[in-house]
Coordinates of C-alpha atoms in Angstrom, one line a residue:
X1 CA 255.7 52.2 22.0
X2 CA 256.3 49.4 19.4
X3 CA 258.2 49.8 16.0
X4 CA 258.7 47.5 13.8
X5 CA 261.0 47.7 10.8
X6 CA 261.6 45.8 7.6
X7 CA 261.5 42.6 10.3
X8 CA 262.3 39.1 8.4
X9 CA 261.6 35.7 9.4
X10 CA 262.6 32.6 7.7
X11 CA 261.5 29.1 8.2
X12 CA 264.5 27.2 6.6
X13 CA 264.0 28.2 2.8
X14 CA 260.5 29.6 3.5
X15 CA 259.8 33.6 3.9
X16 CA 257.0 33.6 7.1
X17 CA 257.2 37.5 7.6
X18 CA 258.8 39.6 4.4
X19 CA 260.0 43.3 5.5
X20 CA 257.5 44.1 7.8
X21 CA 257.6 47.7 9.1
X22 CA 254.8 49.1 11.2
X23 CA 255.0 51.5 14.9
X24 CA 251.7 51.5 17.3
X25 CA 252.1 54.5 19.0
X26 CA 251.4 54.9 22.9
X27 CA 247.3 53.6 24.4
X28 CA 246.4 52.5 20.3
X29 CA 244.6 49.4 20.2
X30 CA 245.9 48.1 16.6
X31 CA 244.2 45.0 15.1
X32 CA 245.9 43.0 13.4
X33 CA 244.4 40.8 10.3
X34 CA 245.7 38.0 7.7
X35 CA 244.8 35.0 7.2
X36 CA 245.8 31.7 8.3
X37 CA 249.7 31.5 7.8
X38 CA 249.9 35.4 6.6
X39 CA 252.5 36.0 9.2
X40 CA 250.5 37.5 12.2
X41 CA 251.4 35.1 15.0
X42 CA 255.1 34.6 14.2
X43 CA 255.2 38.4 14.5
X44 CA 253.8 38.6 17.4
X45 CA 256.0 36.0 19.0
X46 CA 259.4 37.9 17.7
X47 CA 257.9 40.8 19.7
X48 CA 257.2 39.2 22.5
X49 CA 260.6 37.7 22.5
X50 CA 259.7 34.1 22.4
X51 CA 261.2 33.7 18.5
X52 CA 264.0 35.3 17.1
X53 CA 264.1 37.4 13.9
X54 CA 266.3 36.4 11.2
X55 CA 266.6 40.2 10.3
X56 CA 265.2 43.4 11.0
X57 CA 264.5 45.2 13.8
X58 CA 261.7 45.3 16.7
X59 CA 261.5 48.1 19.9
X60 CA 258.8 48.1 22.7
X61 CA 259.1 51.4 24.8
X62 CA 262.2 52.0 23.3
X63 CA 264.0 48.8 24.2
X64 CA 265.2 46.0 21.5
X65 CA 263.1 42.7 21.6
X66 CA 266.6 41.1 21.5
X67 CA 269.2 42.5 23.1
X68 CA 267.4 43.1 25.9
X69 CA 264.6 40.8 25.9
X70 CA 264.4 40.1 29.8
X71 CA 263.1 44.0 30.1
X72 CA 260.3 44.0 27.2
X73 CA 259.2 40.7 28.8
X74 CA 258.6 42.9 31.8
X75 CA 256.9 45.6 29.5
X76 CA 254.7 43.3 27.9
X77 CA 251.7 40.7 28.3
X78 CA 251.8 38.0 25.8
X79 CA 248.5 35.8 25.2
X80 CA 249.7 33.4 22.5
X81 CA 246.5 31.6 20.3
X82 CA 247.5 28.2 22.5
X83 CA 248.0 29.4 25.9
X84 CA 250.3 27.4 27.9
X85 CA 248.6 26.6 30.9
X86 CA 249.3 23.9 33.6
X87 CA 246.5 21.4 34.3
X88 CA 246.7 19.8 37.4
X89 CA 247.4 23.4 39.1
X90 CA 244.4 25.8 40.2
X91 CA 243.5 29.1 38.5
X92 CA 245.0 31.1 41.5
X93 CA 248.2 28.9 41.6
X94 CA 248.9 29.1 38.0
X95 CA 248.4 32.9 38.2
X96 CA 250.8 33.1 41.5
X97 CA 253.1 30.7 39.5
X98 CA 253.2 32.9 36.5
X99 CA 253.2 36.2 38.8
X100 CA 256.4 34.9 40.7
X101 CA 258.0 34.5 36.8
X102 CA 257.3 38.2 36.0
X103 CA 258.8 39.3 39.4
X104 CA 255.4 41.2 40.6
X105 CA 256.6 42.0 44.6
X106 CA 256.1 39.4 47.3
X107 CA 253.9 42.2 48.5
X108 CA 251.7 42.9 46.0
X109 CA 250.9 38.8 45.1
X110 CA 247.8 38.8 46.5
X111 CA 246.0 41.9 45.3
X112 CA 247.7 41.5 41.7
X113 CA 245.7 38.0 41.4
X114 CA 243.1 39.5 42.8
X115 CA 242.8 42.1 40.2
X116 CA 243.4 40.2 37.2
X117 CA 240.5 37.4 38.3
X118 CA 238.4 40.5 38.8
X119 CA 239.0 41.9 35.7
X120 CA 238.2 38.7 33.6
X121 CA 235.8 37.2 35.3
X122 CA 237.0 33.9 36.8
X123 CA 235.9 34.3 40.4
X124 CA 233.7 31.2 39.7
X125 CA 236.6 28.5 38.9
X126 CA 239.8 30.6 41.1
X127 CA 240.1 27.9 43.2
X128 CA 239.4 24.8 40.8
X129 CA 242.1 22.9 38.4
X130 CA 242.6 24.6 35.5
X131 CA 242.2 20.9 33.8
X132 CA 238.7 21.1 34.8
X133 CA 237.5 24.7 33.6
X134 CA 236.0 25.1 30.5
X135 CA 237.6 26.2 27.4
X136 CA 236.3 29.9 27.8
X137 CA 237.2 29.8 31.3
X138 CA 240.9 28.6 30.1
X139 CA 241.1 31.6 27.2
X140 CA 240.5 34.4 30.5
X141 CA 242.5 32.4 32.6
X142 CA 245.7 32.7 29.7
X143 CA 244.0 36.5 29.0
X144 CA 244.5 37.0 33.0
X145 CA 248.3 35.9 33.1
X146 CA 248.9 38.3 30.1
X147 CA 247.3 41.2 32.1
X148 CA 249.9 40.6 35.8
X149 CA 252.2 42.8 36.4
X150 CA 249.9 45.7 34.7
X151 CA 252.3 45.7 31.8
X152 CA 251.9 49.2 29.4
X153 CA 252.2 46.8 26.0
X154 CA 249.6 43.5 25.6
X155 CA 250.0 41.4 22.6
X156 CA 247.2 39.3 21.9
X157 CA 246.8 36.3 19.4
X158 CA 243.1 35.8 19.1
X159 CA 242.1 36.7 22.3
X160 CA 238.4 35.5 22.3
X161 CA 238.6 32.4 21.1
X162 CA 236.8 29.9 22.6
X163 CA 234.3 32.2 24.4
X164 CA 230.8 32.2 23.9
X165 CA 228.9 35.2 22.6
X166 CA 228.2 36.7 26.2
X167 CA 231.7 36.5 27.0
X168 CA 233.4 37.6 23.2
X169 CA 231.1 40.9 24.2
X170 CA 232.8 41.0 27.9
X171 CA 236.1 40.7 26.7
X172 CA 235.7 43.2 24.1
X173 CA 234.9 45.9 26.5
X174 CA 237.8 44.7 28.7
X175 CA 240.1 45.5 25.5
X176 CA 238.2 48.5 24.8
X177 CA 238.4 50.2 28.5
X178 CA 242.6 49.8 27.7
X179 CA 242.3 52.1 25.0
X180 CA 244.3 55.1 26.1
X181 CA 246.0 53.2 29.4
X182 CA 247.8 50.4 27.1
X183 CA 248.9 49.9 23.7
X184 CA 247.6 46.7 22.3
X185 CA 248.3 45.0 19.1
X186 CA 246.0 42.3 18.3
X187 CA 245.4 39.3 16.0
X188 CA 242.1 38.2 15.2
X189 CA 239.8 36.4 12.4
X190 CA 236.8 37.8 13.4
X191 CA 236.9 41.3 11.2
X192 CA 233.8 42.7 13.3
X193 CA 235.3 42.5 16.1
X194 CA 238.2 44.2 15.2
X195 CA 236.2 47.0 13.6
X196 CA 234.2 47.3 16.5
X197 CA 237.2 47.8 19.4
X198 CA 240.4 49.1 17.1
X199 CA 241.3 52.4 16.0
X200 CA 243.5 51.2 13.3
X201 CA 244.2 47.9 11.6
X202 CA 247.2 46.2 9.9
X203 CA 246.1 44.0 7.0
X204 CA 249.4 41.2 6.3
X205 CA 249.1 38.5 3.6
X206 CA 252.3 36.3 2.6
X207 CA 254.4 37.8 5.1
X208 CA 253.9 41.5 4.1
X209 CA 252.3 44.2 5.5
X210 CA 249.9 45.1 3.0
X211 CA 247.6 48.0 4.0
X212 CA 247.6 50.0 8.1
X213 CA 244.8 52.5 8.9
X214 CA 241.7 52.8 10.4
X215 CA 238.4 50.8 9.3
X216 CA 236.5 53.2 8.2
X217 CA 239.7 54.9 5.9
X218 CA 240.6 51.5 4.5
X219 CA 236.7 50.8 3.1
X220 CA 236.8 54.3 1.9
X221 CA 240.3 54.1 0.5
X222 CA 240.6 50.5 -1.1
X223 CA 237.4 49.3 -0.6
X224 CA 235.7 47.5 -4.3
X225 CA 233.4 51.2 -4.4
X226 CA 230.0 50.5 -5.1
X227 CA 229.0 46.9 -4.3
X228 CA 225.6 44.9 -5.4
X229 CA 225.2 41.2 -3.6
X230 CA 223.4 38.8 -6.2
X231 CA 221.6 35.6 -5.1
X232 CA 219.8 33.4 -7.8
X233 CA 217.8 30.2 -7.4
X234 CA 220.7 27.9 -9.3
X235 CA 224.2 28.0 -9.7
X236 CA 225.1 29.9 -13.0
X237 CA 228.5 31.2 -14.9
X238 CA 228.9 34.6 -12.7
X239 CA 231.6 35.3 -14.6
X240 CA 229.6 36.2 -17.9
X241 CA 228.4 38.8 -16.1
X242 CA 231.3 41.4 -16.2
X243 CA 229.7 41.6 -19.5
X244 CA 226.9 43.7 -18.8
X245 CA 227.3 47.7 -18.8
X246 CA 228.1 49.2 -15.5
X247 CA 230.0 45.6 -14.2
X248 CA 233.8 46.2 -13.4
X249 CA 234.6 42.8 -11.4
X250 CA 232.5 39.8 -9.7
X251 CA 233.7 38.1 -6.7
X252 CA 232.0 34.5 -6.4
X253 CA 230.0 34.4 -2.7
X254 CA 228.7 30.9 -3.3
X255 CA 227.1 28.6 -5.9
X256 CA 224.4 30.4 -6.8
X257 CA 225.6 34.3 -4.6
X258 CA 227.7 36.9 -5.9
X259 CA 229.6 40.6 -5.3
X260 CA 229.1 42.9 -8.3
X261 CA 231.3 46.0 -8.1
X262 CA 229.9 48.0 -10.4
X263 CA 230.0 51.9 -11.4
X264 CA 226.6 52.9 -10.5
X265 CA 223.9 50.5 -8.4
X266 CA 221.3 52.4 -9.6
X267 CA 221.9 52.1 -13.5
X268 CA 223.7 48.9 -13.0
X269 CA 221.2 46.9 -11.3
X270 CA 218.5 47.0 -14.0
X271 CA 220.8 45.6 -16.3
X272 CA 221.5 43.1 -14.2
X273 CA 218.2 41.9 -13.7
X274 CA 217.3 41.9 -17.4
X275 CA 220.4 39.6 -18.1
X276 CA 219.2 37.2 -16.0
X277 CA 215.5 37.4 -17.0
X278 CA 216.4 36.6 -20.6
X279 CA 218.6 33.6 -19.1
X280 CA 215.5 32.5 -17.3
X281 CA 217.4 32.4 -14.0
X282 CA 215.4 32.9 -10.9
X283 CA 216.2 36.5 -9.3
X284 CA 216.0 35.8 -5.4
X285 CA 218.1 38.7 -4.1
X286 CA 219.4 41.9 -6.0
X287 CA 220.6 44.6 -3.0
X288 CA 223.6 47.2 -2.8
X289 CA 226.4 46.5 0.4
X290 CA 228.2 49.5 1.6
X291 CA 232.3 48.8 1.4
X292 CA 233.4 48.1 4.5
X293 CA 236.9 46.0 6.3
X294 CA 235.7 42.8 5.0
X295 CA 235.9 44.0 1.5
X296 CA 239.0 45.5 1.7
X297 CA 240.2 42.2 3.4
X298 CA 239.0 40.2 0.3
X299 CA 240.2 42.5 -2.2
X300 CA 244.1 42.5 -0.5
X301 CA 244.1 38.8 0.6
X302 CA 242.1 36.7 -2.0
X303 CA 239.8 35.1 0.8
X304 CA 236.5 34.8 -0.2
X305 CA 234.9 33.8 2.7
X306 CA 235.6 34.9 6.4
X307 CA 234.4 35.4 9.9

């Protein structure tokens, strides 16, 4: 449903996506994860055909994003991370407005809208100015314009941003219910989510696609191994710690919190604990952590801390 290969983008002299090849294969919800400036949302506008490539190619159901970009437009429902929306209009006009753009029938106009308000919950504010909703009522109403048309392919940059934690949960089940009916690629920050509502997951970092499968076969595959989380009452030289028997690598959490990866928690731990004792550094918190997304997201990106 969408390929993707060795697709190039270039921002003057600078590189934004490097080579990229990946296919999402009919009803797969496919997250998609980097962080800020990896690449993510200037792939996702090439495929939706609002941004040329400078090389490669891109296909959704079969047809090239740019030779015949009116046609994937029609295939596809685009929510960008800044949706454009116009203010002084009302929910329901802005959604007839954009409906009349993607050519849904005359016929159908009415019950479309109506179905894409049901679906993301803005029966409350359809008939106010879209200037006047609230930023979580703006995200569903750009989420809602993506959805007319009941395209097969959604592309969506950050789709639950700026909703509160009742709402993140809604939308999430929205997404989820696709799985199967649409193929969805989507960009997000916020790795649990992604976990929780994707079958498979493309990790990008400097423009390049640098690990695709599912969560659970990325922790297992290129996750650190065995993990121990280290908190001590003041900040102290982690570092010195890959000294100790059983310590392969420490990744800094905080000033005074640490990741150990480690060979063996069990036989590792003590020796942990006794280094510090004879340091006369306050233990507060000695624990194993199961390898999960976010490590392998750390480990391939180099971000310490994320969402």
């Amino acid at each position: 449903m969408i390929r993707v290969e060795n697709l190039k983008k270039n921002y003057a002299a600078f590189p934004a996506v490097k080579g990229v090849s990946f296919e999402v294969a009919p009803g797969e919800i496919v997250g998609f994860l980097g962080p800020n400036g990896a690449g993510k949302t200037t792939t996702l506008r090439i495929l939706s055909g609002y941004m040329p490539a400078s090389g490669g190619t891109a296909e959704i159901s079969g047809k090239d994003v740019f030779r015949d970009s009116r046609e994937v437009r029609r295939q596809t429902g685009y929510l960008p991370e800044d949706v454009p929306l116009y203010r002084d209009m009302t929910v329901t006009a802005y959604l007839r407005f954009l409906a009349g753009l993607k050519e849904v029938p005359k016929g159908q106009l009415g019950s479309e809208i109506d179905r894409v308000i049901g679906l993301t919950g803005l029966e409350p504010v359809a008939k106010r100015l879209v200037g006047k909703c609230s930023k979580g009522y703006r995200q569903r109403t750009g989420l809602a314009q993506a959805l007319l048309g009941d395209p097969p392919v959604l592309l969506m940059d950050e789709p639950t941003s700026g909703l509160d934690p009742n709402q993140v949960a809604e939308v999430r089940e929205l997404i989820r219910t696709l799985s199967g009916e649409k193929t969805v690629l989507l960009s997000s920050h916020i790795l649990s989510e992604v976990s929780q509502i994707c079958a498979r997951v493309l990790i990008i970092n400097n423009g390049e696609l640098v690990a695709s499968g599912s969560p659970d076969t990325l922790a297992r595959e290129l996750g650190t191994g065995e993990v121990l989380y280290l908190r001590v009452g003041e900040s102290i030289q982690f570092k010195e710690l890959e000294g100790v028997a059983g310590v392969e690598r420490m990744e800094p959490v905080s000033a005074n919190a640490c990741r150990l990866n480690v060979t063996d928690p069990e036989e590792t731990a003590p020796r942990v604990a006794r280094w510090l004792v004879d340091r006369n550094v306050d233990l507060l918190e000695l624990r194993p952590e199961k390898a999960d997304l976010e490590a392998v997201f750390r480990r391939l990106t180099g971000e310490k801390n994320h969402a």
